[in-house]
Coordinates of C-alpha atoms and ligand atoms in Angstrom, one line a residue:
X1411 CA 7.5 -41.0 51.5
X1412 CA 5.6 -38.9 48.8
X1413 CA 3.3 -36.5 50.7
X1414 CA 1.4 -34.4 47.7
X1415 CA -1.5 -35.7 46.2
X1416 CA -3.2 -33.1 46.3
X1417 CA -0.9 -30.5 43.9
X1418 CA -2.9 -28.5 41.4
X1419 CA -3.0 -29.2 37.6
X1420 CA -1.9 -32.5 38.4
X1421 CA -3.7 -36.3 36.7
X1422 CA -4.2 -37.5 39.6
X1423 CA -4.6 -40.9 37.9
X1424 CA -1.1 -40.9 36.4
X1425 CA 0.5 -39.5 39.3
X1426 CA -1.0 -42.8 41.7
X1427 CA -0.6 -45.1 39.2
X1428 CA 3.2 -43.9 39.8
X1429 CA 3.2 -44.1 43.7
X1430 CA 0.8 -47.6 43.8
X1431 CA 3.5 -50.6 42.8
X1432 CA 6.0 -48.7 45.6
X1433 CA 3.3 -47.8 48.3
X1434 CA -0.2 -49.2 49.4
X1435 CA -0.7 -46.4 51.5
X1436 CA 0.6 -42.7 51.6
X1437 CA 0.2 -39.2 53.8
X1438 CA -0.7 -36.3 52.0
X1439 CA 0.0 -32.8 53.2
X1440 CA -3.0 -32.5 55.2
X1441 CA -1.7 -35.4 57.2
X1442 CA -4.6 -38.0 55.5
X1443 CA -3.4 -41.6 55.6
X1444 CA -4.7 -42.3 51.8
X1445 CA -4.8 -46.1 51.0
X1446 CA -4.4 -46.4 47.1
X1447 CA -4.2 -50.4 46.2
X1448 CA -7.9 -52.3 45.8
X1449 CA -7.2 -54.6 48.7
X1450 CA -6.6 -51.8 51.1
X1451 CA -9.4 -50.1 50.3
X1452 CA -11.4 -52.8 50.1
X1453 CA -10.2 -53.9 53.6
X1454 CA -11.2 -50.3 55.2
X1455 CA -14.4 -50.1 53.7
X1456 CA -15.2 -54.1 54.5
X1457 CA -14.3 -53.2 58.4
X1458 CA -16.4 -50.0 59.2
X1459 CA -16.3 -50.4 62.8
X1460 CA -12.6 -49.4 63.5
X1461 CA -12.7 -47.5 59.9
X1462 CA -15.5 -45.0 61.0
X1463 CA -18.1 -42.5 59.0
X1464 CA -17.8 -40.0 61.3
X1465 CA -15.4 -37.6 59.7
X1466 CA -17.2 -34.4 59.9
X1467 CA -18.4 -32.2 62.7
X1468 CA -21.7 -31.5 60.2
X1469 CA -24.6 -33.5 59.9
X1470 CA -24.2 -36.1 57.1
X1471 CA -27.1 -38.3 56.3
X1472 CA -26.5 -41.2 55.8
X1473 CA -22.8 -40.4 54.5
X1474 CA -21.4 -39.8 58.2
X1475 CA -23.4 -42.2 60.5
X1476 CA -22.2 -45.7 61.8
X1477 CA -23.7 -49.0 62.7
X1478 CA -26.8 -49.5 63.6
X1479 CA -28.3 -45.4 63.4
X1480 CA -26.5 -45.8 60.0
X1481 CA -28.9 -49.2 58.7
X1482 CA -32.0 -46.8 60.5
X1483 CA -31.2 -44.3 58.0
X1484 CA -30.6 -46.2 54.7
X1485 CA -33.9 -48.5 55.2
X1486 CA -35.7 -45.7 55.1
X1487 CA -33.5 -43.5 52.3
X1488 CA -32.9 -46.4 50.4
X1489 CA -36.2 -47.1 49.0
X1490 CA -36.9 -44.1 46.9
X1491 CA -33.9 -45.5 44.8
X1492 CA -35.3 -48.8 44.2
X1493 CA -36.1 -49.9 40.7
X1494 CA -39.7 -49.7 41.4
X1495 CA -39.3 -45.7 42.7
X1496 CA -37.1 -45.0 39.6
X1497 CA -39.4 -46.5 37.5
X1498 CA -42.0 -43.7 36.7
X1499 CA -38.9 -41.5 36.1
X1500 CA -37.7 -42.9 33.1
X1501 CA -39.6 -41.4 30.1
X1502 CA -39.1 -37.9 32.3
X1503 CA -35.5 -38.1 31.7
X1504 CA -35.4 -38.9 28.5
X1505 CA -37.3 -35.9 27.6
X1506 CA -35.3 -34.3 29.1
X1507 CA -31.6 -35.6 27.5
X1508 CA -33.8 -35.6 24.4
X1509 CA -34.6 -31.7 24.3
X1510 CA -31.0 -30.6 25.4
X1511 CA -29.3 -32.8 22.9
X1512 CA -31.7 -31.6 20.2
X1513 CA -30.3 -27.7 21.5
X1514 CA -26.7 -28.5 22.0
X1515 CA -25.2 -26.6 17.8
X1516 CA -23.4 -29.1 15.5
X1517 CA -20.4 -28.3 13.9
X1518 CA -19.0 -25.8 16.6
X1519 CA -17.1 -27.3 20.2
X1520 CA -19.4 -27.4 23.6
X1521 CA -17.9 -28.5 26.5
X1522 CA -19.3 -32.3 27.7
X1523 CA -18.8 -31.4 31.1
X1524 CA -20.8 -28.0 31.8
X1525 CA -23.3 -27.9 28.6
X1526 CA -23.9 -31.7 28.9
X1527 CA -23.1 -33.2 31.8
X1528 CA -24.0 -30.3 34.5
X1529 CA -27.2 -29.2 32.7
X1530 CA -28.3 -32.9 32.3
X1531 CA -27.7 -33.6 36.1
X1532 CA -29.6 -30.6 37.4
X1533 CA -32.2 -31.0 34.7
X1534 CA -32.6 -34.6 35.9
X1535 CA -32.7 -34.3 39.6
X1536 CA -35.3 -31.4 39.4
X1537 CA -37.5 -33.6 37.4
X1538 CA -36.7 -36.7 40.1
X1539 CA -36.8 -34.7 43.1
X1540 CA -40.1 -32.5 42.0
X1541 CA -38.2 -29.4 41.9
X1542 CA -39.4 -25.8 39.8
X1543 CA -37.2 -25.3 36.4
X1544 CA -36.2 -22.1 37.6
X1545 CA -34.3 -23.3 40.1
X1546 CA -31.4 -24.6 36.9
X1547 CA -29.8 -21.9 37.1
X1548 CA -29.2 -21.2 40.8
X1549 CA -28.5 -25.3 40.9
X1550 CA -26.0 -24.6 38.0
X1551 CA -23.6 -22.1 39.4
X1552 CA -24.1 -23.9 42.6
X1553 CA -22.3 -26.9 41.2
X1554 CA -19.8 -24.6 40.0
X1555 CA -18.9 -23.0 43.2
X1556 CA -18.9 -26.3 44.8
X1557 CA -16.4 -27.5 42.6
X1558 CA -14.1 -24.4 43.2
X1559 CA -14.7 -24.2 46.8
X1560 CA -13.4 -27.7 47.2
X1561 CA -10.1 -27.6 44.8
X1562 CA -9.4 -24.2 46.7
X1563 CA -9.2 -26.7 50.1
X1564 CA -10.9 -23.4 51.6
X1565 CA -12.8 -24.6 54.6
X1566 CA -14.6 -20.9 55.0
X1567 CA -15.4 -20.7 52.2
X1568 CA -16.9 -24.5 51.4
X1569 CA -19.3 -24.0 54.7
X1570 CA -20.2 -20.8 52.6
X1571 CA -21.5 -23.2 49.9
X1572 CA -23.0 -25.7 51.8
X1573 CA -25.1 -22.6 53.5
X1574 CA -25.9 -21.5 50.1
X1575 CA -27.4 -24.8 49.0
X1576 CA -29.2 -24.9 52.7
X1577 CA -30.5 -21.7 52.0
X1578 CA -31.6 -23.1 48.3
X1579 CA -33.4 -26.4 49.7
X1580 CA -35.5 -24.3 52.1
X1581 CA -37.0 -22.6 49.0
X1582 CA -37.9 -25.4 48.0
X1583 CA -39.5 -27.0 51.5
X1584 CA -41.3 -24.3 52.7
X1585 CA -43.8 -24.0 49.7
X1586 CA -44.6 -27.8 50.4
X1587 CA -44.9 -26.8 54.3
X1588 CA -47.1 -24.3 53.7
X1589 CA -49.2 -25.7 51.1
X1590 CA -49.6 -28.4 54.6
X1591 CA -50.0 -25.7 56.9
X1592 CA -52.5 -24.4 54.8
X1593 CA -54.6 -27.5 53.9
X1594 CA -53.7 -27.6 50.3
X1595 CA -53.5 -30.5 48.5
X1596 CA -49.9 -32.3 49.8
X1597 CA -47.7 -32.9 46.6
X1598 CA -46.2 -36.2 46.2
X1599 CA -43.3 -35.7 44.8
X1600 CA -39.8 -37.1 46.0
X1601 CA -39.3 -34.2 48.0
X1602 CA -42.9 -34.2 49.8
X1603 CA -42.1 -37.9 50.8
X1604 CA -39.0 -37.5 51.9
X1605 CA -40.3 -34.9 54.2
X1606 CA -43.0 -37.5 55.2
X1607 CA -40.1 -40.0 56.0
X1608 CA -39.9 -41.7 59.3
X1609 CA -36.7 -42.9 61.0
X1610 CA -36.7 -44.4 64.4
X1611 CA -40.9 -43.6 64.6
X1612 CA -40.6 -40.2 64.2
X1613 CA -40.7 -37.3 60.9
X1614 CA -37.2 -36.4 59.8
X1615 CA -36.3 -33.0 61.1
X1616 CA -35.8 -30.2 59.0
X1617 CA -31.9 -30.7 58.9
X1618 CA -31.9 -34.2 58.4
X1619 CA -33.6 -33.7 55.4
X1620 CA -31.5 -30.5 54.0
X1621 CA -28.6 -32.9 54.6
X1622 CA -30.5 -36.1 53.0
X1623 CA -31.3 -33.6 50.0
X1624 CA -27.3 -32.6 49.8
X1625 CA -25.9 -36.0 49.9
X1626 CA -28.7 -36.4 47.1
X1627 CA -27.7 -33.4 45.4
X1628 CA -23.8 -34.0 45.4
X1629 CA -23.7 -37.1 44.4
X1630 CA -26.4 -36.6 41.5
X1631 CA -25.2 -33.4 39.7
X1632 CA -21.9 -33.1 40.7
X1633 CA -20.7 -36.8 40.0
X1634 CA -23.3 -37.6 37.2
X1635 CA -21.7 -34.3 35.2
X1636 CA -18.1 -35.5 36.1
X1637 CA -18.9 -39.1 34.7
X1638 CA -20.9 -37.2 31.3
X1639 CA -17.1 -35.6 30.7
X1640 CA -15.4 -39.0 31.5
X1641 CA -17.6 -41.1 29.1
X1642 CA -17.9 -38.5 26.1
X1643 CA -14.1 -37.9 26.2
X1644 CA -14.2 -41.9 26.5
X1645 CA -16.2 -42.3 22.8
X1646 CA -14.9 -39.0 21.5
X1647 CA -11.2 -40.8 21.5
X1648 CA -12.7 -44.5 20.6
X1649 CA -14.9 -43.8 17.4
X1650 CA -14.8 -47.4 17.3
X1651 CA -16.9 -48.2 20.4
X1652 CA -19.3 -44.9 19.2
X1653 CA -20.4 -46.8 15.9
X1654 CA -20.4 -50.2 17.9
X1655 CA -23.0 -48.4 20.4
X1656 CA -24.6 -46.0 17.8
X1657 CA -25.9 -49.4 16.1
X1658 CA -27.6 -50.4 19.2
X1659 CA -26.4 -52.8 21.8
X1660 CA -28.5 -54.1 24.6
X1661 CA -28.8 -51.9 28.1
X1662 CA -27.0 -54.6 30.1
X1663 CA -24.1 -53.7 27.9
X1664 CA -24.1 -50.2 27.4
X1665 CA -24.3 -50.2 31.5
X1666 CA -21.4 -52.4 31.7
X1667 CA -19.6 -50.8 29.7
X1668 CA -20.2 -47.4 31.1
X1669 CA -19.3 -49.0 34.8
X1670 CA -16.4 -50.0 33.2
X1671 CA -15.2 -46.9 31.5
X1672 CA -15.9 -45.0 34.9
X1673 CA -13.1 -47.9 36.5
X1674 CA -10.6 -46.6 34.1
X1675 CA -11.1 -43.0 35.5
X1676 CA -12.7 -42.8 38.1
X1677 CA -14.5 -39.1 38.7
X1678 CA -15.7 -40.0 42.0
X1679 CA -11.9 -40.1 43.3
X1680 CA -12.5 -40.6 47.5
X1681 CA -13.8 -41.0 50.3
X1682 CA -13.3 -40.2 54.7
X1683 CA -13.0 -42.5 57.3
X1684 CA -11.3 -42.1 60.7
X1685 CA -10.1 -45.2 62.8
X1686 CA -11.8 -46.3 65.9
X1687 CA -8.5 -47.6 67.4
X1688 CA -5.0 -48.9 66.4
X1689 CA -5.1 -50.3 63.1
X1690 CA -2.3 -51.8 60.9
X1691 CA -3.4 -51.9 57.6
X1692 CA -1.1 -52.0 54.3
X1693 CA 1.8 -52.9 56.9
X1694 CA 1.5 -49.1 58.0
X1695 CA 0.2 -48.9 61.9
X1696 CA -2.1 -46.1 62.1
X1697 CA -2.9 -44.8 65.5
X1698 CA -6.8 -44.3 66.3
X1699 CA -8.4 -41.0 65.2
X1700 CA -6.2 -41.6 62.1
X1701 CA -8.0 -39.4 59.4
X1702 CA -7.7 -42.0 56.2
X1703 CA -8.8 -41.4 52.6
X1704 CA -10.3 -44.2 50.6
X1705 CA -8.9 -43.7 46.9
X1706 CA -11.6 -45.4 44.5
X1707 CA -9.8 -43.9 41.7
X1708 CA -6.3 -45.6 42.4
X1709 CA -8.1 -48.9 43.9
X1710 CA -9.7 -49.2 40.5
X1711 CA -7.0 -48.8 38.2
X1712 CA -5.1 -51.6 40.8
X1713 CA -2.3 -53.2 38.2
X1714 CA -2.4 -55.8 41.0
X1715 CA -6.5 -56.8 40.1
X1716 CA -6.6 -55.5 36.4
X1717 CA -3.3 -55.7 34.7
X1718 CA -3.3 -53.3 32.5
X1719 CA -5.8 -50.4 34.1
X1720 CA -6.7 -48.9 30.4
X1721 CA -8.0 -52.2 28.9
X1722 CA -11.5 -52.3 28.5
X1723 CA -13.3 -55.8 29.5
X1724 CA -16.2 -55.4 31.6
X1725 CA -17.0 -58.9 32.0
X1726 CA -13.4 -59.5 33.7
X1727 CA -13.7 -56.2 35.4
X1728 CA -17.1 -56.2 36.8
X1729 CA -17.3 -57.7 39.7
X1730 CA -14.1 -56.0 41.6
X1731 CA -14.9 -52.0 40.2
X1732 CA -15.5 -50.0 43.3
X1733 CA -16.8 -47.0 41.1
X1734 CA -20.1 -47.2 43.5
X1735 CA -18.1 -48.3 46.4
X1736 CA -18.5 -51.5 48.9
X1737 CA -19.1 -51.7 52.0
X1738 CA -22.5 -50.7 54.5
X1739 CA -21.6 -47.0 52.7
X1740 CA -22.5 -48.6 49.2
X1741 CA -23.6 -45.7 46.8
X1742 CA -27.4 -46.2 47.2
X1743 CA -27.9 -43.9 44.0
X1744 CA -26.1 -46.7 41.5
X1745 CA -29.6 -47.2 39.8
X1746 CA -30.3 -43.8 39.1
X1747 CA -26.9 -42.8 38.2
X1748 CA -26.5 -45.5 35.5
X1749 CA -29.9 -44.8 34.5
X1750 CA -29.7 -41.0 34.2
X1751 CA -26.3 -42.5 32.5
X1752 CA -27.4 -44.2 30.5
X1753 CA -30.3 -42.7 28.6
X1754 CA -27.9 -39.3 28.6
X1755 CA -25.2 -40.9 26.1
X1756 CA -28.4 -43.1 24.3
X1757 CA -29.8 -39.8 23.1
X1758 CA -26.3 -38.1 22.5
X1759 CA -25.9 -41.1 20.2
X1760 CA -29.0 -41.4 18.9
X1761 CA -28.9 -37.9 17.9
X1762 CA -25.7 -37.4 16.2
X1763 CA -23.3 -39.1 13.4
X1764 CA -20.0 -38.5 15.4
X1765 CA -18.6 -37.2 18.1
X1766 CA -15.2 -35.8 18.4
X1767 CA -12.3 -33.6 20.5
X1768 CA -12.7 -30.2 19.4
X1769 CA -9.2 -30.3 17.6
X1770 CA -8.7 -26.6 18.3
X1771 CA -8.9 -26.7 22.0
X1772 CA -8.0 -29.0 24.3
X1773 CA -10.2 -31.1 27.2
X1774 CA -8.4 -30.2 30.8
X1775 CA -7.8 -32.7 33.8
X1776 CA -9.7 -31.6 36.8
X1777 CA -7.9 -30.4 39.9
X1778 CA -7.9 -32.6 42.3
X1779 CA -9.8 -33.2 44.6
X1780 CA -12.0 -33.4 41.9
X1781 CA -11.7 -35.9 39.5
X1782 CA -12.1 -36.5 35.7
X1783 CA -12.0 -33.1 33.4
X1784 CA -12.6 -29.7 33.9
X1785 CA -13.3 -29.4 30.3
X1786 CA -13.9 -31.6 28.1
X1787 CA -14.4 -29.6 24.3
X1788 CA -16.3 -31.8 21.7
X1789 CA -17.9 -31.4 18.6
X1790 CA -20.8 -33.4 17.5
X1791 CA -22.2 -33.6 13.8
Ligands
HEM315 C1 -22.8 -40.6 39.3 C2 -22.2 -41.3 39.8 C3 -22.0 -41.7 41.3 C4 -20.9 -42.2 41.8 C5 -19.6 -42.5 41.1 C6 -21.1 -42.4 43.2 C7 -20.2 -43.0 44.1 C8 -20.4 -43.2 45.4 C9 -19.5 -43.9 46.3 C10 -18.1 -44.5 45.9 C11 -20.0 -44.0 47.5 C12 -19.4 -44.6 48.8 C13 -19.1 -43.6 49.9 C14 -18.4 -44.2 51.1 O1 -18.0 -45.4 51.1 O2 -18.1 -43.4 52.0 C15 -21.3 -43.3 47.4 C16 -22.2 -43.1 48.5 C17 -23.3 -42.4 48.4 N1 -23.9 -41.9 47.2 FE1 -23.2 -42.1 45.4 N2 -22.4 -42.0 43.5 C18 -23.0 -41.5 42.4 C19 -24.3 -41.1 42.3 C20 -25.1 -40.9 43.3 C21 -26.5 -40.5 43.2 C22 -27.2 -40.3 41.9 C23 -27.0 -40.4 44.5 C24 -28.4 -40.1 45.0 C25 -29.3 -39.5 44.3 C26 -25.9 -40.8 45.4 C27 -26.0 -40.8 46.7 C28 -25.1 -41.3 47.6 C29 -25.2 -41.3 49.1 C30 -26.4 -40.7 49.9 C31 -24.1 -42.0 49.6 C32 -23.8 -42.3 51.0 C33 -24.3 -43.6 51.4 C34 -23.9 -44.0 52.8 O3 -23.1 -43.4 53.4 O4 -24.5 -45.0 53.3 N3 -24.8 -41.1 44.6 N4 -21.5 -42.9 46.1

């Protein structure tokens, strides 16, 4: 049975699109049962009582939680994601994908993942969460680290990260605590009411919310600059879709279509689960505590669901792409990703007469566990 998906310099994509027609699920070297064809995946995320959450020893809100504490905690999470919360947001990021596209040099090659994508994310989320601009750069080579502490598969030195970024969020809380303490005038940004947020009739505690801000925080800058790199490499190599979108196509489509390119490659490649009990599932009997990856990557690009994983056709595709997941563990931040999304490539559009692959250098894969590019070289005039 193939036991490495996890080798360095590796597309992962091509490498399960190999292992998928042979084998619906798979052990990697670290022992992980990961379940690569849309049905399975499907299945484990459908059953979350013997496919559980709780994967880590750390606090994960709502990421690691089960059942019924889980609902407690996305009832109250959930609403600052709603259209309605978004909603006040969106000329803020435009202004903001507006005045970095209007700074990014034509003619010359920047790289769509860390001059777009990451600067976009962090630029975004500060301006969503209420936090100071001279936190971008800190939040930048945060993202950075994160990404190499997790391809090194490093466990010291990813809790060294994740203290980092605890360390960073408390800069941010305590001048909202104090400005409490003090009786000054509460701010009412996201971050102010999320530290108002009640679960279970009481206040979050203070590392409920680091952790809330985290899961926040990974899934915004990390995944939204992984998805910029997917979808500029995307238009870059389809000129055709550019002009088709450059001469203005309604947002139901442009989001459709950027769901869909994120199906063919997926950034977001998996999620943890660990079974309750003794589950057989793919025709493999897993015994409980079975630590189990759920591959969204390989799920989506399912031969089995899609036929052919590289056509593009959201309207057949839409309603079985797990980019966002399924399941009670449902990305809750699909709104504002697809929005951030969204108005990010509108403005790159907007804004330029063509975007192409830097034919000097090359874009490079990510290294898994990270998925889409590293590096992603384009050149806009
Ligand atoms: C940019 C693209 C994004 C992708 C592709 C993505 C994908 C996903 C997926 C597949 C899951 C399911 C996890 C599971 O089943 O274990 C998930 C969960 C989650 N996402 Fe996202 N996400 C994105 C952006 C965001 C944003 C912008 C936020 C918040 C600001 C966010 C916050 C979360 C949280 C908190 C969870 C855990 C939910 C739970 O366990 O109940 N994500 N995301």
């Amino acid at each position: 049975m193939p036991d490495d998906l996890s080798a360095a310099g590796r597309d992962l994509r091509a490498y399960t699109d190999t292992l998928r027609p042979r084998h619906g699920v798979v052990r990697n070297i670290h022992g992980e049962w990961v379940l690569l064809r849309h049905g399975l995946v499907v299945e484990a995320a459908l059953d979350d009582e013997r496919f559980s959450s709780a994967v880590s020893s750390h606090l994960q809100i709502p990421n690691g939680l089960d059942a019924a504490e889980h609902t407690a905690y996305r009832q109250a999470l959930d609403r600052f994601l709603t259209p309605e919360a978004l909603a006040p947001f969106h000329e803020e990021f435009r202004r903001v994908a507006a005045d970095l596209v209007a700074s990014l040099p034509r003619g010359v090659a920047v790289d769509a993942v860390s001059e777009v994508g990451v600067r976009f994310a962090v630029r975004a989320q500060s301006a969503w969460l209420g936090w100071p601009a001279d936190l971008e750069d800190r939040l930048v080579t945060w993202v950075a680290e994160n990404h190499a502490a997790t391809r090194s598969g490093d466990k010291s030195w990813t809790l060294k990260v994740a203290e980092a970024f605890d360390e960073l969020i408390r800069c941010v809380l305590e001048p909202r605590r104090s400005a409490g303490r003090e009786g000054g005038a509460d701010a009412d940004d996201v971050t102010a009411r999320l530290m108002r947020t009640e679960v279970n009739g009481r206040p979050l505690t203070d590392a409920e919310i680091v952790s809330v801000l985290r899961n926040w925080t990974g899934g915004d800058l990390g995944s939204i600059a992984q998805c910029v790199g997917v979808l500029l490499h995307y238009l870059a190599t389809h000129p055709e879709l550019q002009d088709r979108l450059r001469s203005g196509v309604p947002e139901a489509e442009l989001d459709a279509l950027i769901d869909e390119i994120l199906r063919i490659d997926d950034p977001f490649v998996s999620n943890r689960r660990v079974t309750t009990c003794p589950v057989t599932i793919g025709g493999v009997a897993l015994p409980q505590g079975a630590r189990v990856k759920l591959n969204w990557t390989s799920a989506n690009r399912d031969e089995a669901v899609f036929g052919d994983p590289d056509a593009l056709d959201p309207a057949r595709n839409a309603s079985r792409n797990l980019v966002y997941g399924i399941g009670r563990h449902v990305c809750p931040g699909r709104l504002l990703a697809t929005l951030e999304l969204r108005i990010a490539l509108q403005e790159l559009l907007t804004a330029s007469s063509s975007i192409v692959l830097d034919p000097r250098q090359a874009a490079e894969r990510a290294v898994s566990p990270v998925g889409g590019w590293r590096t992603v070289p384009v050149v806009l005039a």
